[in-house]
Short mmCIF file of C-alpha atoms in Angstrom, two decimals:
data_model
loop_
_atom_site.label_atom_id
_atom_site.label_comp_id
_atom_site.label_asym_id
_atom_site.label_seq_id
_atom_site.Cartn_x
_atom_site.Cartn_y
_atom_site.Cartn_z
CA MET A 1 71.19 -5.26 48.79
CA MET A 2 70.24 -1.78 47.63
CA GLN A 3 69.69 -2.81 44.22
CA GLU A 4 67.34 -5.67 45.65
CA THR A 5 65.57 -3.11 47.65
CA GLY A 6 65.33 -0.79 44.95
CA ASN A 7 63.51 -3.83 42.81
CA GLN A 8 61.45 -4.56 45.79
CA MET A 9 60.37 -1.00 46.25
CA GLY A 10 59.72 -0.87 42.48
CA GLN A 11 57.75 -4.15 42.63
CA THR A 12 55.68 -2.56 45.34
CA HIS A 13 54.88 0.56 43.37
CA MET A 14 53.88 -1.77 40.66
CA HIS A 15 51.40 -3.76 42.45
CA GLN A 16 50.01 -1.17 44.25
CA ARG A 17 46.77 0.29 42.60
CA VAL A 18 46.21 3.76 42.83
CA PRO A 19 42.12 5.01 42.67
CA PHE A 20 41.37 7.23 39.83
CA ASN A 21 39.12 9.83 41.27
CA ASP A 22 38.79 13.55 41.46
CA THR A 23 41.27 13.56 44.44
CA VAL A 24 44.24 11.95 42.06
CA LEU A 25 42.76 14.55 38.99
CA LYS A 26 43.15 17.33 41.48
CA ASP A 27 46.62 16.12 42.46
CA TYR A 28 47.69 16.13 38.68
CA HIS A 29 46.00 19.45 37.98
CA LEU A 30 43.44 17.71 35.78
CA THR A 31 39.64 18.14 35.56
CA SER A 32 36.74 16.08 34.07
CA THR A 33 36.60 18.85 31.40
CA ASP A 34 40.01 18.36 30.45
CA ILE A 35 39.52 14.65 30.07
CA GLU A 36 36.44 15.06 27.72
CA LYS A 37 38.44 17.59 25.57
CA PHE A 38 40.81 15.15 25.37
CA VAL A 39 38.70 12.38 24.37
CA LYS A 40 36.86 14.80 21.88
CA LEU A 41 40.16 15.85 20.18
CA TRP A 42 41.57 12.06 19.84
CA GLN A 43 38.34 11.33 18.24
CA GLU A 44 38.78 13.98 15.58
CA TYR A 45 42.05 12.98 15.15
CA GLN A 46 41.02 9.42 14.41
CA MET A 47 38.03 10.84 11.91
CA LYS A 48 40.74 12.93 10.08
CA ASN A 49 43.54 9.92 9.56
CA MET A 50 40.96 7.55 8.95
CA THR A 51 41.25 6.02 5.50
CA PRO A 52 38.61 6.80 3.21
CA GLN A 53 36.09 3.61 2.42
CA VAL A 54 34.48 3.17 -0.74
CA ASP A 55 30.91 3.33 -0.93
CA GLU A 56 29.37 -0.02 -2.36
CA CYS A 57 26.32 1.54 -3.51
CA GLN A 58 27.94 4.76 -5.04
CA GLY A 59 26.32 5.71 -8.49
CA TYR A 60 23.05 3.91 -7.37
CA CYS A 61 19.71 5.46 -8.74
CA GLN A 62 21.02 8.69 -10.00
CA GLY A 63 19.27 10.87 -12.93
CA GLU A 64 16.80 13.30 -13.58
CA ILE A 65 13.76 11.22 -12.74
CA TYR A 66 14.93 11.15 -9.11
CA ASN A 67 15.13 14.80 -9.19
CA TRP A 68 11.47 14.80 -10.27
CA LEU A 69 10.52 12.42 -7.46
CA ARG A 70 12.44 14.63 -4.54
CA ALA A 71 10.54 17.75 -5.91
CA TYR A 72 7.35 15.98 -5.78
CA ASN A 73 7.99 14.64 -2.40
CA SER A 74 7.98 18.41 -0.99
CA ILE A 75 4.27 18.47 -1.96
CA HIS A 76 3.18 15.23 -1.49
CA GLY A 77 1.60 16.33 1.91
CA TYR A 78 -0.92 18.71 0.61
CA VAL A 79 -1.77 16.39 -2.72
CA SER A 80 -2.14 13.39 -0.72
CA LEU A 81 -4.32 15.36 2.15
CA MET A 82 -6.76 16.52 -0.55
CA ILE A 83 -6.95 13.28 -2.00
CA CYS A 84 -7.58 11.57 1.27
CA ILE A 85 -10.46 13.95 2.09
CA PHE A 86 -12.25 13.55 -1.38
CA GLY A 87 -11.67 9.88 -1.37
CA THR A 88 -12.84 9.69 2.14
CA ILE A 89 -16.52 11.42 1.26
CA ALA A 90 -16.52 9.42 -2.07
CA ASN A 91 -16.23 5.87 -0.12
CA ILE A 92 -18.63 7.07 2.23
CA LEU A 93 -21.02 7.75 -0.64
CA ASN A 94 -20.52 4.21 -2.32
CA ILE A 95 -21.27 2.29 1.05
CA MET A 96 -24.32 4.19 1.34
CA VAL A 97 -25.54 3.53 -2.38
CA LEU A 98 -24.13 -0.06 -2.32
CA THR A 99 -26.05 -0.82 0.77
CA ARG A 100 -29.26 0.11 -0.43
CA LYS A 101 -32.06 -2.78 -0.62
CA GLU A 102 -31.98 -2.48 -4.29
CA MET A 103 -28.28 -2.67 -4.96
CA ALA A 104 -27.15 -5.02 -1.96
CA LYS A 105 -28.99 -8.12 -3.75
CA THR A 106 -25.89 -8.79 -5.94
CA PRO A 107 -22.60 -10.36 -4.30
CA ILE A 108 -20.62 -8.07 -6.43
CA ASN A 109 -21.96 -4.87 -5.17
CA ASN A 110 -21.49 -6.43 -1.69
CA ILE A 111 -17.75 -7.17 -2.52
CA LEU A 112 -17.49 -3.50 -4.00
CA LYS A 113 -19.12 -2.25 -0.35
CA TRP A 114 -16.43 -4.08 1.76
CA LEU A 115 -13.81 -2.70 -0.80
CA ALA A 116 -15.08 0.83 -0.12
CA VAL A 117 -15.02 0.25 3.56
CA ALA A 118 -11.42 -0.72 3.81
CA ASP A 119 -10.04 2.02 1.43
CA MET A 120 -12.08 4.63 3.52
CA PHE A 121 -10.22 3.48 6.91
CA VAL A 122 -7.06 3.52 4.95
CA MET A 123 -7.64 7.34 4.07
CA LEU A 124 -9.06 8.02 7.36
CA GLU A 125 -5.84 6.98 9.18
CA TYR A 126 -3.63 8.36 6.49
CA ILE A 127 -5.30 12.28 7.04
CA PRO A 128 -3.37 12.75 10.34
CA TYR A 129 -0.41 10.78 9.09
CA THR A 130 0.31 13.24 6.23
CA SER A 131 -0.58 16.16 8.34
CA TYR A 132 1.73 15.65 10.69
CA GLN A 133 4.53 14.54 8.91
CA TYR A 134 4.28 16.52 5.97
CA ILE A 135 2.59 19.80 6.70
CA TYR A 136 3.21 20.34 10.39
CA MET A 137 6.97 19.47 10.48
CA GLY A 138 9.19 21.35 8.24
CA PRO A 139 11.43 20.06 5.47
CA GLY A 140 14.16 18.07 6.89
CA GLU A 141 12.71 18.18 10.33
CA LYS A 142 12.32 14.83 12.41
CA ASP A 143 10.38 13.97 15.63
CA LEU A 144 12.51 11.18 17.17
CA SER A 145 10.13 10.84 20.28
CA TYR A 146 8.91 7.79 21.58
CA THR A 147 5.11 8.50 21.08
CA TRP A 148 5.82 9.56 17.05
CA ALA A 149 7.96 6.47 16.45
CA VAL A 150 5.10 4.21 17.92
CA CYS A 151 2.77 6.21 15.60
CA LEU A 152 4.94 5.34 13.00
CA LEU A 153 4.93 1.82 13.56
CA VAL A 154 0.80 1.69 14.04
CA HIS A 155 0.53 3.45 10.78
CA MET A 156 2.89 1.11 9.05
CA HIS A 157 1.00 -2.44 10.00
CA PHE A 158 -2.57 -0.70 10.11
CA THR A 159 -2.02 0.74 6.14
CA GLN A 160 -0.14 -2.57 5.22
CA ILE A 161 -3.12 -4.87 6.60
CA LEU A 162 -5.69 -2.72 5.36
CA HIS A 163 -4.12 -2.42 1.84
CA THR A 164 -3.79 -6.11 1.69
CA ILE A 165 -7.54 -6.79 2.22
CA SER A 166 -8.10 -4.24 -0.54
CA ILE A 167 -6.24 -6.64 -2.78
CA GLY A 168 -7.65 -9.68 -1.51
CA LEU A 169 -11.30 -8.28 -2.03
CA THR A 170 -9.95 -7.22 -5.55
CA VAL A 171 -9.03 -10.64 -6.48
CA THR A 172 -12.22 -12.22 -5.01
CA LEU A 173 -14.26 -9.60 -7.17
CA ALA A 174 -12.25 -10.82 -10.39
CA VAL A 175 -12.36 -14.34 -9.58
CA TRP A 176 -16.28 -14.09 -9.08
CA ARG A 177 -17.05 -12.37 -12.15
CA TYR A 178 -15.07 -14.93 -14.21
CA VAL A 179 -16.84 -17.76 -12.72
CA ALA A 180 -20.23 -15.66 -13.19
CA ILE A 181 -19.37 -15.48 -17.18
CA ARG A 182 -17.64 -18.60 -17.87
CA HIS A 183 -19.63 -20.92 -15.62
CA PRO A 184 -22.80 -19.18 -14.63
CA ASN A 185 -24.85 -22.66 -14.27
CA GLY A 186 -22.17 -24.68 -12.88
CA GLY A 187 -21.32 -25.99 -9.30
CA CYS A 188 -18.58 -23.42 -8.80
CA ALA A 189 -21.07 -20.69 -9.54
CA ASN A 190 -23.76 -22.28 -7.12
CA PHE A 191 -21.08 -22.97 -4.72
CA LEU A 192 -19.72 -19.26 -4.49
CA LEU A 193 -23.39 -17.61 -4.27
CA ALA A 194 -24.05 -19.81 -1.33
CA HIS A 195 -21.10 -18.88 0.34
CA SER A 196 -20.93 -15.37 -0.59
CA ARG A 197 -20.15 -13.90 2.70
CA GLU A 198 -17.64 -16.45 3.58
CA ALA A 199 -15.53 -15.25 0.50
CA ILE A 200 -15.86 -11.48 1.66
CA LEU A 201 -14.86 -12.60 4.87
CA LEU A 202 -11.65 -14.48 4.18
CA PRO A 203 -9.49 -11.61 3.03
CA PHE A 204 -10.06 -10.07 6.43
CA ILE A 205 -8.84 -13.37 8.06
CA LEU A 206 -5.77 -13.95 5.98
CA SER A 207 -4.53 -10.45 5.65
CA PRO A 208 -3.15 -10.19 8.90
CA ILE A 209 -1.63 -13.70 9.02
CA LEU A 210 0.19 -12.68 5.75
CA CYS A 211 1.49 -9.52 7.22
CA LEU A 212 2.95 -11.58 10.44
CA PRO A 213 6.59 -11.41 9.40
CA THR A 214 6.50 -7.58 9.17
CA TYR A 215 5.36 -7.58 12.78
CA PHE A 216 8.65 -8.82 14.09
CA VAL A 217 11.00 -6.92 11.36
CA PHE A 218 10.23 -3.48 12.58
CA GLN A 219 10.25 -2.13 15.86
CA VAL A 220 10.98 0.88 17.99
CA ARG A 221 14.76 1.48 18.91
CA GLU A 222 16.00 3.90 21.36
CA THR A 223 19.66 5.59 20.46
CA TYR A 224 21.81 8.37 21.88
CA ASP A 225 24.09 10.80 20.23
CA VAL A 226 27.76 9.92 21.17
CA ASP A 227 28.82 13.91 20.47
CA LYS A 228 26.86 14.79 22.98
CA VAL A 229 27.51 14.33 26.64
CA ASN A 230 23.98 14.60 28.07
CA SER A 231 22.09 13.91 24.87
CA GLU A 232 18.25 12.80 25.02
CA ALA A 233 17.20 9.53 24.24
CA MET A 234 16.00 9.38 20.26
CA TYR A 235 13.68 6.81 18.99
CA HIS A 236 13.06 5.63 15.53
CA VAL A 237 11.59 2.59 13.73
CA TYR A 238 14.46 0.28 13.13
CA PHE A 239 14.95 -2.81 10.97
CA ASP A 240 17.97 -5.17 10.45
CA LYS A 241 18.83 -5.28 6.76
CA ASP A 242 21.19 -8.30 7.23
CA SER A 243 18.70 -10.41 8.97
CA VAL A 244 17.08 -13.74 7.10
CA LEU A 245 13.61 -12.51 8.57
CA TYR A 246 14.08 -8.91 6.63
CA ARG A 247 14.63 -10.52 3.24
CA PHE A 248 11.98 -13.03 3.82
CA ASN A 249 9.65 -10.51 4.79
CA PHE A 250 10.44 -8.60 1.47
CA TRP A 251 9.89 -11.80 -0.69
CA ILE A 252 6.45 -12.36 1.33
CA HIS A 253 5.24 -8.83 0.49
CA SER A 254 6.65 -8.26 -2.99
CA VAL A 255 5.94 -11.93 -4.49
CA LEU A 256 2.75 -13.18 -2.60
CA ILE A 257 0.96 -10.14 -1.85
CA LYS A 258 1.71 -7.90 -4.91
CA LEU A 259 3.02 -9.85 -8.02
CA LEU A 260 1.03 -13.06 -7.37
CA PRO A 261 -2.57 -11.18 -7.21
CA CYS A 262 -1.29 -8.79 -10.11
CA GLY A 263 -0.82 -12.15 -12.21
CA ILE A 264 -3.91 -13.39 -11.49
CA LEU A 265 -5.71 -10.21 -12.26
CA ILE A 266 -3.92 -10.11 -15.66
CA VAL A 267 -5.15 -13.43 -16.44
CA ILE A 268 -8.83 -12.76 -15.35
CA SER A 269 -8.79 -9.23 -17.25
CA ALA A 270 -7.49 -10.75 -20.49
CA VAL A 271 -10.55 -13.26 -20.13
CA LEU A 272 -13.15 -10.54 -19.47
CA MET A 273 -11.69 -8.30 -22.20
CA HIS A 274 -12.21 -11.55 -24.49
CA VAL A 275 -15.75 -11.89 -23.53
CA LEU A 276 -16.41 -7.94 -23.93
CA CYS A 277 -14.91 -8.28 -27.58
CA GLU A 278 -17.19 -11.21 -28.53
CA ALA A 279 -20.09 -9.47 -27.04
CA SER A 280 -19.24 -6.81 -28.99
CA ARG A 281 -18.98 -8.76 -32.34
CA ARG A 282 -22.14 -10.38 -31.47
CA ARG A 283 -24.02 -7.05 -31.27
CA LEU A 284 -22.60 -5.96 -34.86
CA LYS A 285 -24.03 -9.21 -36.28
CA LEU A 286 -27.57 -7.91 -34.76
CA ARG A 287 -27.23 -4.55 -35.38
CA ASP A 288 -29.22 -4.55 -38.29
CA TYR A 289 -32.23 -6.72 -36.93
CA ASN A 290 -34.48 -4.06 -39.01
CA ASN A 291 -33.12 -5.57 -41.88
CA PRO A 292 -34.18 -9.02 -42.09
CA ALA A 293 -32.74 -9.46 -45.96
CA LYS A 294 -29.33 -8.00 -45.07
CA TYR A 295 -29.01 -10.12 -41.77
CA ALA A 296 -30.02 -13.26 -43.76
CA ILE A 297 -27.16 -12.66 -46.20
CA GLN A 298 -24.71 -12.36 -43.41
CA LEU A 299 -26.10 -15.59 -42.10
CA ASN A 300 -25.80 -17.40 -45.43
CA LEU A 301 -29.52 -17.77 -45.61
CA ASN A 302 -29.77 -19.64 -42.23
CA GLU A 303 -31.76 -17.02 -40.70
CA THR A 304 -34.61 -14.66 -41.75
CA LYS A 305 -35.20 -13.01 -38.77
CA SER A 306 -33.05 -11.60 -36.10
CA LYS A 307 -33.48 -10.46 -32.64
CA LYS A 308 -32.43 -7.36 -30.70
CA PRO A 309 -29.56 -8.12 -27.99
CA PRO A 310 -31.30 -8.91 -24.78
CA ARG A 311 -31.27 -6.29 -22.33
CA CYS A 312 -29.76 -8.58 -19.68
CA ASP A 313 -26.77 -8.98 -21.89
CA ARG A 314 -26.04 -5.44 -22.30
CA ARG A 315 -26.28 -4.74 -18.50
CA ASN A 316 -23.75 -7.78 -18.02
CA ASP A 317 -21.47 -6.16 -20.77
CA ARG A 318 -21.30 -2.68 -18.81
CA THR A 319 -20.69 -4.50 -15.29
CA THR A 320 -18.06 -6.41 -16.92
CA LEU A 321 -16.42 -3.35 -18.43
CA LEU A 322 -16.78 -1.74 -15.03
CA LEU A 323 -14.66 -4.31 -13.28
CA VAL A 324 -12.11 -4.42 -15.74
CA ALA A 325 -11.52 -0.81 -15.19
CA VAL A 326 -11.20 -1.36 -11.68
CA LEU A 327 -8.93 -4.30 -12.17
CA VAL A 328 -6.68 -2.24 -14.68
CA LEU A 329 -6.41 0.51 -12.22
CA PHE A 330 -5.65 -1.78 -9.34
CA LEU A 331 -2.60 -3.56 -11.58
CA ILE A 332 -1.41 0.14 -12.46
CA THR A 333 -1.06 0.77 -8.73
CA GLU A 334 0.02 -2.39 -7.36
CA PHE A 335 2.32 -3.86 -9.84
CA PRO A 336 5.11 -1.02 -9.62
CA GLN A 337 5.34 -1.58 -6.03
CA GLY A 338 5.37 -5.46 -6.27
CA LEU A 339 8.18 -4.77 -8.52
CA LEU A 340 10.14 -2.22 -6.27
CA GLY A 341 9.57 -4.93 -3.56
CA LEU A 342 10.82 -7.76 -5.54
CA LEU A 343 14.07 -5.72 -6.68
CA SER A 344 14.67 -4.60 -3.18
CA GLY A 345 14.89 -8.37 -1.79
CA VAL A 346 17.03 -9.04 -4.96
CA MET A 347 19.76 -6.26 -4.97
CA GLU A 348 19.08 -6.15 -1.03
CA LYS A 349 20.89 -3.24 0.84
CA CYS A 350 21.74 -0.61 -2.15
CA PHE A 351 18.55 -0.66 -3.92
CA PHE A 352 16.38 -0.48 -0.63
CA ALA A 353 18.43 2.15 0.70
CA HIS A 354 18.98 4.70 -2.28
CA CYS A 355 16.34 3.80 -4.73
CA TYR A 356 13.09 2.71 -2.86
CA PRO A 357 12.78 5.70 -0.48
CA PRO A 358 12.49 8.10 -3.28
CA PHE A 359 9.45 6.18 -4.61
CA GLY A 360 7.71 6.02 -1.35
CA GLU A 361 5.61 9.03 -1.50
CA LEU A 362 4.81 8.10 -5.20
CA MET A 363 3.72 4.49 -4.38
CA ASP A 364 1.40 6.31 -1.59
CA LEU A 365 -0.19 8.59 -3.90
CA LEU A 366 -0.91 5.76 -6.62
CA ALA A 367 -2.49 3.83 -3.47
CA LEU A 368 -4.42 6.86 -2.45
CA ILE A 369 -5.91 7.75 -6.13
CA ASN A 370 -6.60 3.91 -6.49
CA ALA A 371 -8.77 3.81 -3.22
CA ALA A 372 -10.60 7.53 -4.17
CA VAL A 373 -11.56 6.65 -7.78
CA GLY A 374 -13.98 4.00 -7.25
CA PHE A 375 -16.89 6.43 -6.77
CA VAL A 376 -16.27 8.22 -10.20
CA LEU A 377 -16.01 5.03 -12.03
CA TYR A 378 -19.25 3.50 -10.73
CA GLY A 379 -20.82 6.98 -11.56
CA LEU A 380 -19.60 7.10 -14.73
CA MET A 381 -19.87 3.14 -15.87
CA SER A 382 -23.08 2.02 -13.72
CA LYS A 383 -26.58 3.34 -14.83
CA GLN A 384 -27.89 1.51 -11.56
CA PHE A 385 -25.63 3.37 -9.41
CA ARG A 386 -26.39 6.59 -10.86
CA THR A 387 -30.10 6.04 -10.52
CA THR A 388 -29.83 4.71 -6.87
CA PHE A 389 -27.64 7.91 -6.11
CA ARG A 390 -30.05 10.29 -7.36
CA SER A 391 -32.99 8.44 -5.49
CA LEU A 392 -31.11 8.45 -2.35
CA PHE A 393 -29.65 12.01 -2.49
CA MET A 394 -31.66 14.26 -5.02
CA LYS A 395 -35.37 13.22 -5.03
CA ARG A 396 -36.85 10.61 -2.91
CA HIS A 397 -39.25 9.52 -5.48
CA PHE A 398 -37.19 9.88 -8.65
CA GLY A 399 -37.14 7.14 -11.20
CA SER A 400 -39.04 4.50 -9.14
CA THR A 401 -40.27 2.80 -12.09
CA GLU A 402 -36.95 2.76 -13.33
CA MET A 403 -35.48 1.57 -10.07
CA THR A 404 -38.25 -1.20 -10.13
CA ARG A 405 -36.94 -2.52 -13.62
CA LEU A 406 -33.66 -2.29 -12.90
CA THR A 407 -33.93 -4.35 -9.70
CA ARG A 408 -35.74 -6.84 -11.62
CA VAL A 409 -32.84 -7.03 -14.04
CA THR A 410 -30.49 -7.34 -11.28
CA THR A 411 -32.28 -10.00 -9.67
CA THR A 412 -32.18 -12.24 -13.18
CA CYS A 413 -28.67 -11.44 -14.16
CA VAL A 414 -25.48 -12.65 -12.36
#
């Protein structure tokens, strides 16, 4: 009987639930601080006795080149800020010159004008970003506020859209020049000439659509420090590396936006260079036009008189050479970015986590240089650009006769 009574009392105590509150803690002489210390010691014990995990990305992207990249990253803020200030002023000057009446008559100059507009806004937006991220904040310092996380997200989307617009305008420029040289009197050339505004507007419409997956891959995420009791909320731009959308976005960005335009530009640049070589050979044949006897021997006595190459042909060659320089500079800038994006999509986590970040600042530098040197290229390689610039900023009536002649040549040469 006593055993049964003891069992019943034991079962009663077993089924009775005692609330776990501060009163109970005081009865056992325990406080909340003691519980927190115990939990912290238990976590430290688990961390010390945890078996070390092998890093699957160990050995990725090591060497002297990465030491150089990290050394450059420490001065990237000042270098990029100087380039952005120069590039912004240079692109404003480009827009002012290319919008002049004598320059705005050709579709190619209109494409270059809108290309300068896109590049100018890229640099204007990059100035506050690099000033705060690389100059105002010290090395290793991070701003984990919600405002800065949103600013980073806006910076990422804004620059990608504008950069994609620049890529589209560059491809349009190359295609336009190819058609003007290969089929100057064909139906395609007439169609492009009649729809030049639509051709320029197309990259501004397609670029936000092509960048659509990026809007869903990256987002602002709120986190807390588990080692602190009353830790404040931390915000950063987050992306899920294991998601299908993340990998799909890398393929879109690297192949469709970067590598495919680079492939098109390589083919068109090769064709334009071939045209320049043919024009150079023609000039060599006609160089001795003052010596009819020598020229007749070279042509197997079929002709006894030669002509000097038309001024329009020489001007077309200079324009083609200028555009080839623009395309080659674009390829130097964009092809490495597309290649890095493709490798990140193929090798996935390890390459993107360890190899891609050190190249980030260098890729930004190349893109900024590409957007800033247009003014230098136009000034060095285009006589019409130089003449218009001098007439606009130096002397109002400088070269009025020359400007009239250049305008007449521009309207007759495509």
